[in-house]
mmCIF file with all atom_site columns, C-alpha atoms in Angstrom:
data_model
loop_
_atom_site.group_PDB
_atom_site.id
_atom_site.type_symbol
_atom_site.label_atom_id
_atom_site.label_alt_id
_atom_site.label_comp_id
_atom_site.label_asym_id
_atom_site.label_entity_id
_atom_site.label_seq_id
_atom_site.pdbx_PDB_ins_code
_atom_site.Cartn_x
_atom_site.Cartn_y
_atom_site.Cartn_z
_atom_site.occupancy
_atom_site.B_iso_or_equiv
_atom_site.pdbx_formal_charge
_atom_site.auth_seq_id
_atom_site.auth_comp_id
_atom_site.auth_asym_id
_atom_site.auth_atom_id
_atom_site.pdbx_PDB_model_num
ATOM 1   C CA . UNK S 1 1   ? 96.640  97.930  104.303 1.00 82.00 ? 1   UNK S CA 1
ATOM 2   C CA . UNK S 1 2   ? 92.963  98.928  104.327 1.00 89.00 ? 2   UNK S CA 1
ATOM 3   C CA . UNK S 1 3   ? 93.312  100.401 107.810 1.00 91.00 ? 3   UNK S CA 1
ATOM 4   C CA . UNK S 1 4   ? 96.444  102.252 106.697 1.00 90.00 ? 4   UNK S CA 1
ATOM 5   C CA . UNK S 1 5   ? 94.661  103.919 103.767 1.00 89.00 ? 5   UNK S CA 1
ATOM 6   C CA . UNK S 1 6   ? 91.684  104.867 105.936 1.00 92.00 ? 6   UNK S CA 1
ATOM 7   C CA . UNK S 1 7   ? 93.947  106.242 108.674 1.00 88.00 ? 7   UNK S CA 1
ATOM 8   C CA . UNK S 1 8   ? 95.986  108.357 106.272 1.00 89.00 ? 8   UNK S CA 1
ATOM 9   C CA . UNK S 1 9   ? 93.290  109.804 104.006 1.00 89.00 ? 9   UNK S CA 1
ATOM 10  C CA . UNK S 1 10  ? 90.173  109.988 106.179 1.00 90.00 ? 10  UNK S CA 1
ATOM 11  C CA . UNK S 1 11  ? 89.685  112.550 108.954 1.00 87.00 ? 11  UNK S CA 1
ATOM 12  C CA . UNK S 1 12  ? 91.270  111.552 112.255 1.00 85.00 ? 12  UNK S CA 1
ATOM 13  C CA . UNK S 1 13  ? 89.582  114.219 114.363 1.00 84.00 ? 13  UNK S CA 1
ATOM 14  C CA . UNK S 1 14  ? 87.161  117.086 113.884 1.00 84.00 ? 14  UNK S CA 1
ATOM 15  C CA . UNK S 1 15  ? 87.973  120.143 115.978 1.00 84.00 ? 15  UNK S CA 1
ATOM 16  C CA . UNK S 1 16  ? 85.421  122.888 116.606 1.00 84.00 ? 16  UNK S CA 1
ATOM 17  C CA . UNK S 1 17  ? 86.717  126.066 118.256 1.00 83.00 ? 17  UNK S CA 1
ATOM 18  C CA . UNK S 1 18  ? 84.131  128.828 118.643 1.00 81.00 ? 18  UNK S CA 1
ATOM 19  C CA . UNK S 1 19  ? 82.378  127.962 115.386 1.00 80.00 ? 19  UNK S CA 1
ATOM 20  C CA . UNK S 1 20  ? 85.566  127.310 113.397 1.00 83.00 ? 20  UNK S CA 1
ATOM 21  C CA . UNK S 1 21  ? 85.522  123.664 112.349 1.00 85.00 ? 21  UNK S CA 1
ATOM 22  C CA . UNK S 1 22  ? 88.573  121.859 111.003 1.00 82.00 ? 22  UNK S CA 1
ATOM 23  C CA . UNK S 1 23  ? 89.329  118.219 110.203 1.00 84.00 ? 23  UNK S CA 1
ATOM 24  C CA . UNK S 1 24  ? 92.746  116.652 110.567 1.00 82.00 ? 24  UNK S CA 1
ATOM 25  C CA . UNK S 1 25  ? 93.924  114.161 107.958 1.00 86.00 ? 25  UNK S CA 1
ATOM 26  C CA . UNK S 1 26  ? 97.425  112.815 108.435 1.00 85.00 ? 26  UNK S CA 1
ATOM 27  C CA . UNK S 1 27  ? 98.615  113.296 104.854 1.00 87.00 ? 27  UNK S CA 1
ATOM 28  C CA . UNK S 1 28  ? 97.088  116.778 104.740 1.00 87.00 ? 28  UNK S CA 1
ATOM 29  C CA . UNK S 1 29  ? 98.910  117.686 107.966 1.00 85.00 ? 29  UNK S CA 1
ATOM 30  C CA . UNK S 1 30  ? 102.206 117.080 106.204 1.00 87.00 ? 30  UNK S CA 1
ATOM 31  C CA . UNK S 1 31  ? 101.077 119.153 103.229 1.00 90.00 ? 31  UNK S CA 1
ATOM 32  C CA . UNK S 1 32  ? 99.968  121.946 105.593 1.00 89.00 ? 32  UNK S CA 1
ATOM 33  C CA . UNK S 1 33  ? 103.473 122.076 107.071 1.00 89.00 ? 33  UNK S CA 1
ATOM 34  C CA . UNK S 1 34  ? 104.966 122.137 103.561 1.00 92.00 ? 34  UNK S CA 1
ATOM 35  C CA . UNK S 1 35  ? 102.702 125.002 102.468 1.00 93.00 ? 35  UNK S CA 1
ATOM 36  C CA . UNK S 1 36  ? 103.657 127.005 105.585 1.00 93.00 ? 36  UNK S CA 1
ATOM 37  C CA . UNK S 1 37  ? 107.339 126.784 104.655 1.00 91.00 ? 37  UNK S CA 1
ATOM 38  C CA . UNK S 1 38  ? 108.404 123.980 107.002 1.00 91.00 ? 38  UNK S CA 1
ATOM 39  C CA . UNK S 1 39  ? 109.767 121.885 104.168 1.00 92.00 ? 39  UNK S CA 1
ATOM 40  C CA . UNK S 1 40  ? 112.200 119.709 106.130 1.00 93.00 ? 40  UNK S CA 1
ATOM 41  C CA . UNK S 1 41  ? 109.703 118.993 108.906 1.00 91.00 ? 41  UNK S CA 1
ATOM 42  C CA . UNK S 1 42  ? 106.926 118.196 106.445 1.00 91.00 ? 42  UNK S CA 1
ATOM 43  C CA . UNK S 1 43  ? 109.157 115.795 104.512 1.00 92.00 ? 43  UNK S CA 1
ATOM 44  C CA . UNK S 1 44  ? 110.294 114.166 107.754 1.00 90.00 ? 44  UNK S CA 1
ATOM 45  C CA . UNK S 1 45  ? 106.696 113.725 108.931 1.00 87.00 ? 45  UNK S CA 1
ATOM 46  C CA . UNK S 1 46  ? 105.596 112.427 105.535 1.00 90.00 ? 46  UNK S CA 1
ATOM 47  C CA . UNK S 1 47  ? 108.435 109.916 105.339 1.00 90.00 ? 47  UNK S CA 1
ATOM 48  C CA . UNK S 1 48  ? 108.220 108.631 108.916 1.00 88.00 ? 48  UNK S CA 1
ATOM 49  C CA . UNK S 1 49  ? 104.428 108.555 109.208 1.00 87.00 ? 49  UNK S CA 1
ATOM 50  C CA . UNK S 1 50  ? 103.393 107.617 105.671 1.00 89.00 ? 50  UNK S CA 1
ATOM 51  C CA . UNK S 1 51  ? 106.143 106.281 103.406 1.00 90.00 ? 51  UNK S CA 1
ATOM 52  C CA . UNK S 1 52  ? 108.234 104.140 105.797 1.00 89.00 ? 52  UNK S CA 1
ATOM 53  C CA . UNK S 1 53  ? 105.237 102.512 107.542 1.00 88.00 ? 53  UNK S CA 1
ATOM 54  C CA . UNK S 1 54  ? 103.681 101.751 104.145 1.00 90.00 ? 54  UNK S CA 1
ATOM 55  C CA . UNK S 1 55  ? 106.908 100.174 102.906 1.00 90.00 ? 55  UNK S CA 1
ATOM 56  C CA . UNK S 1 56  ? 107.399 98.241  106.173 1.00 88.00 ? 56  UNK S CA 1
ATOM 57  C CA . UNK S 1 57  ? 103.845 96.871  106.136 1.00 88.00 ? 57  UNK S CA 1
ATOM 58  C CA . UNK S 1 58  ? 104.220 95.785  102.527 1.00 90.00 ? 58  UNK S CA 1
ATOM 59  C CA . UNK S 1 59  ? 107.638 94.219  103.172 1.00 90.00 ? 59  UNK S CA 1
ATOM 60  C CA . UNK S 1 60  ? 106.405 92.292  106.221 1.00 88.00 ? 60  UNK S CA 1
ATOM 61  C CA . UNK S 1 61  ? 103.536 90.974  104.107 1.00 88.00 ? 61  UNK S CA 1
ATOM 62  C CA . UNK S 1 62  ? 105.842 90.055  101.219 1.00 87.00 ? 62  UNK S CA 1
ATOM 63  C CA . UNK S 1 63  ? 108.320 88.329  103.536 1.00 87.00 ? 63  UNK S CA 1
ATOM 64  C CA . UNK S 1 64  ? 105.534 86.339  105.170 1.00 85.00 ? 64  UNK S CA 1
ATOM 65  C CA . UNK S 1 65  ? 104.172 85.206  101.806 1.00 86.00 ? 65  UNK S CA 1
ATOM 66  C CA . UNK S 1 66  ? 107.637 84.249  100.552 1.00 85.00 ? 66  UNK S CA 1
ATOM 67  C CA . UNK S 1 67  ? 108.292 82.283  103.753 1.00 84.00 ? 67  UNK S CA 1
ATOM 68  C CA . UNK S 1 68  ? 104.908 80.596  103.541 1.00 83.00 ? 68  UNK S CA 1
ATOM 69  C CA . UNK S 1 69  ? 105.462 79.385  99.992  1.00 82.00 ? 69  UNK S CA 1
ATOM 70  C CA . UNK S 1 70  ? 109.231 78.842  100.466 1.00 78.00 ? 70  UNK S CA 1
ATOM 71  C CA . UNK S 1 71  ? 109.961 80.858  97.383  1.00 76.00 ? 71  UNK S CA 1
ATOM 72  C CA . UNK S 1 72  ? 113.025 82.816  96.217  1.00 70.00 ? 72  UNK S CA 1
ATOM 73  C CA . UNK S 1 73  ? 115.190 82.936  99.324  1.00 73.00 ? 73  UNK S CA 1
ATOM 74  C CA . UNK S 1 74  ? 117.707 85.351  97.782  1.00 77.00 ? 74  UNK S CA 1
ATOM 75  C CA . UNK S 1 75  ? 114.955 87.955  97.285  1.00 82.00 ? 75  UNK S CA 1
ATOM 76  C CA . UNK S 1 76  ? 113.626 87.204  100.783 1.00 84.00 ? 76  UNK S CA 1
ATOM 77  C CA . UNK S 1 77  ? 117.035 87.926  102.294 1.00 84.00 ? 77  UNK S CA 1
ATOM 78  C CA . UNK S 1 78  ? 117.075 91.364  100.643 1.00 87.00 ? 78  UNK S CA 1
ATOM 79  C CA . UNK S 1 79  ? 113.570 92.052  101.962 1.00 87.00 ? 79  UNK S CA 1
ATOM 80  C CA . UNK S 1 80  ? 114.603 91.096  105.503 1.00 86.00 ? 80  UNK S CA 1
ATOM 81  C CA . UNK S 1 81  ? 117.665 93.347  105.324 1.00 87.00 ? 81  UNK S CA 1
ATOM 82  C CA . UNK S 1 82  ? 115.463 96.222  104.163 1.00 90.00 ? 82  UNK S CA 1
ATOM 83  C CA . UNK S 1 83  ? 112.937 95.585  106.954 1.00 88.00 ? 83  UNK S CA 1
ATOM 84  C CA . UNK S 1 84  ? 115.748 95.581  109.504 1.00 86.00 ? 84  UNK S CA 1
ATOM 85  C CA . UNK S 1 85  ? 116.958 98.956  108.238 1.00 86.00 ? 85  UNK S CA 1
ATOM 86  C CA . UNK S 1 86  ? 113.551 100.633 107.899 1.00 84.00 ? 86  UNK S CA 1
ATOM 87  C CA . UNK S 1 87  ? 111.727 99.418  111.007 1.00 79.00 ? 87  UNK S CA 1
ATOM 88  C CA . UNK S 1 88  ? 113.485 102.015 113.166 1.00 79.00 ? 88  UNK S CA 1
ATOM 89  C CA . UNK S 1 89  ? 112.119 104.832 111.014 1.00 81.00 ? 89  UNK S CA 1
ATOM 90  C CA . UNK S 1 90  ? 108.416 104.042 111.405 1.00 79.00 ? 90  UNK S CA 1
ATOM 91  C CA . UNK S 1 91  ? 107.200 106.648 113.881 1.00 78.00 ? 91  UNK S CA 1
ATOM 92  C CA . UNK S 1 92  ? 103.505 105.776 113.953 1.00 80.00 ? 92  UNK S CA 1
ATOM 93  C CA . UNK S 1 93  ? 103.412 105.426 117.726 1.00 81.00 ? 93  UNK S CA 1
ATOM 94  C CA . UNK S 1 94  ? 105.242 108.688 118.355 1.00 83.00 ? 94  UNK S CA 1
ATOM 95  C CA . UNK S 1 95  ? 102.954 110.566 115.983 1.00 82.00 ? 95  UNK S CA 1
ATOM 96  C CA . UNK S 1 96  ? 99.932  109.030 117.739 1.00 84.00 ? 96  UNK S CA 1
ATOM 97  C CA . UNK S 1 97  ? 101.217 110.203 121.114 1.00 86.00 ? 97  UNK S CA 1
ATOM 98  C CA . UNK S 1 98  ? 101.791 113.678 119.657 1.00 84.00 ? 98  UNK S CA 1
ATOM 99  C CA . UNK S 1 99  ? 98.177  113.751 118.447 1.00 81.00 ? 99  UNK S CA 1
ATOM 100 C CA . UNK S 1 100 ? 96.926  112.730 121.887 1.00 82.00 ? 100 UNK S CA 1
ATOM 101 C CA . UNK S 1 101 ? 99.057  115.322 123.694 1.00 86.00 ? 101 UNK S CA 1
ATOM 102 C CA . UNK S 1 102 ? 97.843  118.039 121.327 1.00 81.00 ? 102 UNK S CA 1
ATOM 103 C CA . UNK S 1 103 ? 94.236  117.012 121.851 1.00 80.00 ? 103 UNK S CA 1
ATOM 104 C CA . UNK S 1 104 ? 94.620  117.000 125.631 1.00 83.00 ? 104 UNK S CA 1
ATOM 105 C CA . UNK S 1 105 ? 95.947  120.572 125.440 1.00 81.00 ? 105 UNK S CA 1
ATOM 106 C CA . UNK S 1 106 ? 92.912  121.825 123.469 1.00 80.00 ? 106 UNK S CA 1
ATOM 107 C CA . UNK S 1 107 ? 90.146  119.794 125.186 1.00 78.00 ? 107 UNK S CA 1
ATOM 108 C CA . UNK S 1 108 ? 89.389  122.638 127.588 1.00 79.00 ? 108 UNK S CA 1
ATOM 109 C CA . UNK S 1 109 ? 88.454  125.185 124.891 1.00 80.00 ? 109 UNK S CA 1
ATOM 110 C CA . UNK S 1 110 ? 87.512  123.093 121.848 1.00 80.00 ? 110 UNK S CA 1
ATOM 111 C CA . UNK S 1 111 ? 85.075  120.422 120.891 1.00 81.00 ? 111 UNK S CA 1
ATOM 112 C CA . UNK S 1 112 ? 86.947  117.363 119.602 1.00 81.00 ? 112 UNK S CA 1
ATOM 113 C CA . UNK S 1 113 ? 85.237  114.484 117.782 1.00 83.00 ? 113 UNK S CA 1
ATOM 114 C CA . UNK S 1 114 ? 87.192  111.368 116.853 1.00 84.00 ? 114 UNK S CA 1
ATOM 115 C CA . UNK S 1 115 ? 86.474  110.153 113.320 1.00 87.00 ? 115 UNK S CA 1
ATOM 116 C CA . UNK S 1 116 ? 86.882  106.883 111.461 1.00 90.00 ? 116 UNK S CA 1
ATOM 117 C CA . UNK S 1 117 ? 90.496  107.709 110.649 1.00 89.00 ? 117 UNK S CA 1
ATOM 118 C CA . UNK S 1 118 ? 91.329  107.726 114.361 1.00 89.00 ? 118 UNK S CA 1
ATOM 119 C CA . UNK S 1 119 ? 89.928  104.233 114.868 1.00 92.00 ? 119 UNK S CA 1
ATOM 120 C CA . UNK S 1 120 ? 91.655  102.965 111.735 1.00 92.00 ? 120 UNK S CA 1
ATOM 121 C CA . UNK S 1 121 ? 94.904  104.550 112.936 1.00 90.00 ? 121 UNK S CA 1
ATOM 122 C CA . UNK S 1 122 ? 94.605  102.750 116.282 1.00 91.00 ? 122 UNK S CA 1
ATOM 123 C CA . UNK S 1 123 ? 93.885  99.427  114.552 1.00 93.00 ? 123 UNK S CA 1
ATOM 124 C CA . UNK S 1 124 ? 96.784  99.829  112.111 1.00 91.00 ? 124 UNK S CA 1
ATOM 125 C CA . UNK S 1 125 ? 99.090  100.946 114.915 1.00 89.00 ? 125 UNK S CA 1
ATOM 126 C CA . UNK S 1 126 ? 98.084  97.908  116.983 1.00 90.00 ? 126 UNK S CA 1
ATOM 127 C CA . UNK S 1 127 ? 98.684  95.543  114.073 1.00 89.00 ? 127 UNK S CA 1
ATOM 128 C CA . UNK S 1 128 ? 102.065 97.073  113.293 1.00 87.00 ? 128 UNK S CA 1
ATOM 129 C CA . UNK S 1 129 ? 103.018 97.038  116.973 1.00 85.00 ? 129 UNK S CA 1
ATOM 130 C CA . UNK S 1 130 ? 102.161 93.345  117.138 1.00 86.00 ? 130 UNK S CA 1
ATOM 131 C CA . UNK S 1 131 ? 104.100 92.563  113.969 1.00 84.00 ? 131 UNK S CA 1
ATOM 132 C CA . UNK S 1 132 ? 107.167 94.659  114.780 1.00 81.00 ? 132 UNK S CA 1
ATOM 133 C CA . UNK S 1 133 ? 107.454 94.173  118.547 1.00 80.00 ? 133 UNK S CA 1
ATOM 134 C CA . UNK S 1 134 ? 105.854 90.784  119.255 1.00 81.00 ? 134 UNK S CA 1
ATOM 135 C CA . UNK S 1 135 ? 106.657 88.799  116.108 1.00 81.00 ? 135 UNK S CA 1
ATOM 136 C CA . UNK S 1 136 ? 109.645 90.913  115.100 1.00 80.00 ? 136 UNK S CA 1
ATOM 137 C CA . UNK S 1 137 ? 112.020 90.691  112.221 1.00 82.00 ? 137 UNK S CA 1
ATOM 138 C CA . UNK S 1 138 ? 114.141 88.280  114.261 1.00 83.00 ? 138 UNK S CA 1
ATOM 139 C CA . UNK S 1 139 ? 111.404 85.661  113.938 1.00 84.00 ? 139 UNK S CA 1
ATOM 140 C CA . UNK S 1 140 ? 111.384 86.129  110.187 1.00 83.00 ? 140 UNK S CA 1
ATOM 141 C CA . UNK S 1 141 ? 115.187 85.794  110.122 1.00 81.00 ? 141 UNK S CA 1
ATOM 142 C CA . UNK S 1 142 ? 114.939 82.567  112.158 1.00 82.00 ? 142 UNK S CA 1
ATOM 143 C CA . UNK S 1 143 ? 112.333 81.140  109.774 1.00 82.00 ? 143 UNK S CA 1
ATOM 144 C CA . UNK S 1 144 ? 114.512 82.150  106.856 1.00 81.00 ? 144 UNK S CA 1
ATOM 145 C CA . UNK S 1 145 ? 117.530 80.341  108.325 1.00 80.00 ? 145 UNK S CA 1
ATOM 146 C CA . UNK S 1 146 ? 115.457 77.225  109.082 1.00 80.00 ? 146 UNK S CA 1
ATOM 147 C CA . UNK S 1 147 ? 114.206 77.025  105.505 1.00 75.00 ? 147 UNK S CA 1
ATOM 148 C CA . UNK S 1 148 ? 117.592 77.529  103.850 1.00 69.00 ? 148 UNK S CA 1
#
């Protein structure tokens, strides 16, 4: 969760184009779109890059703790159903690829410096990739069924 907060609220990159310097923060990027009138796109970005990943990370943690302590299996089942529904809406990897493609396009005429938010984003993305793709919700479902 620490990496998530750093990735969302700290600068990801600093871009310097002919003396004009700008920092990109992920949450501010969504607000920028909203202020420019792209309300649907900004809400979609905010939900898929901030809200759903935050909820998924918290739910994976809660499910793991409940499985570890073998506590409240009815509540755990609801958490696992929610994880199953929300995991498809976490677009962290797609947003990361979009950032990289954008940066590749402007490398030739801008100075780009990667900040602490970029590293935290990579770490959080790696952790979530490991949890979602390698461990998976299926493993949590199997542990749930074994402990019933």
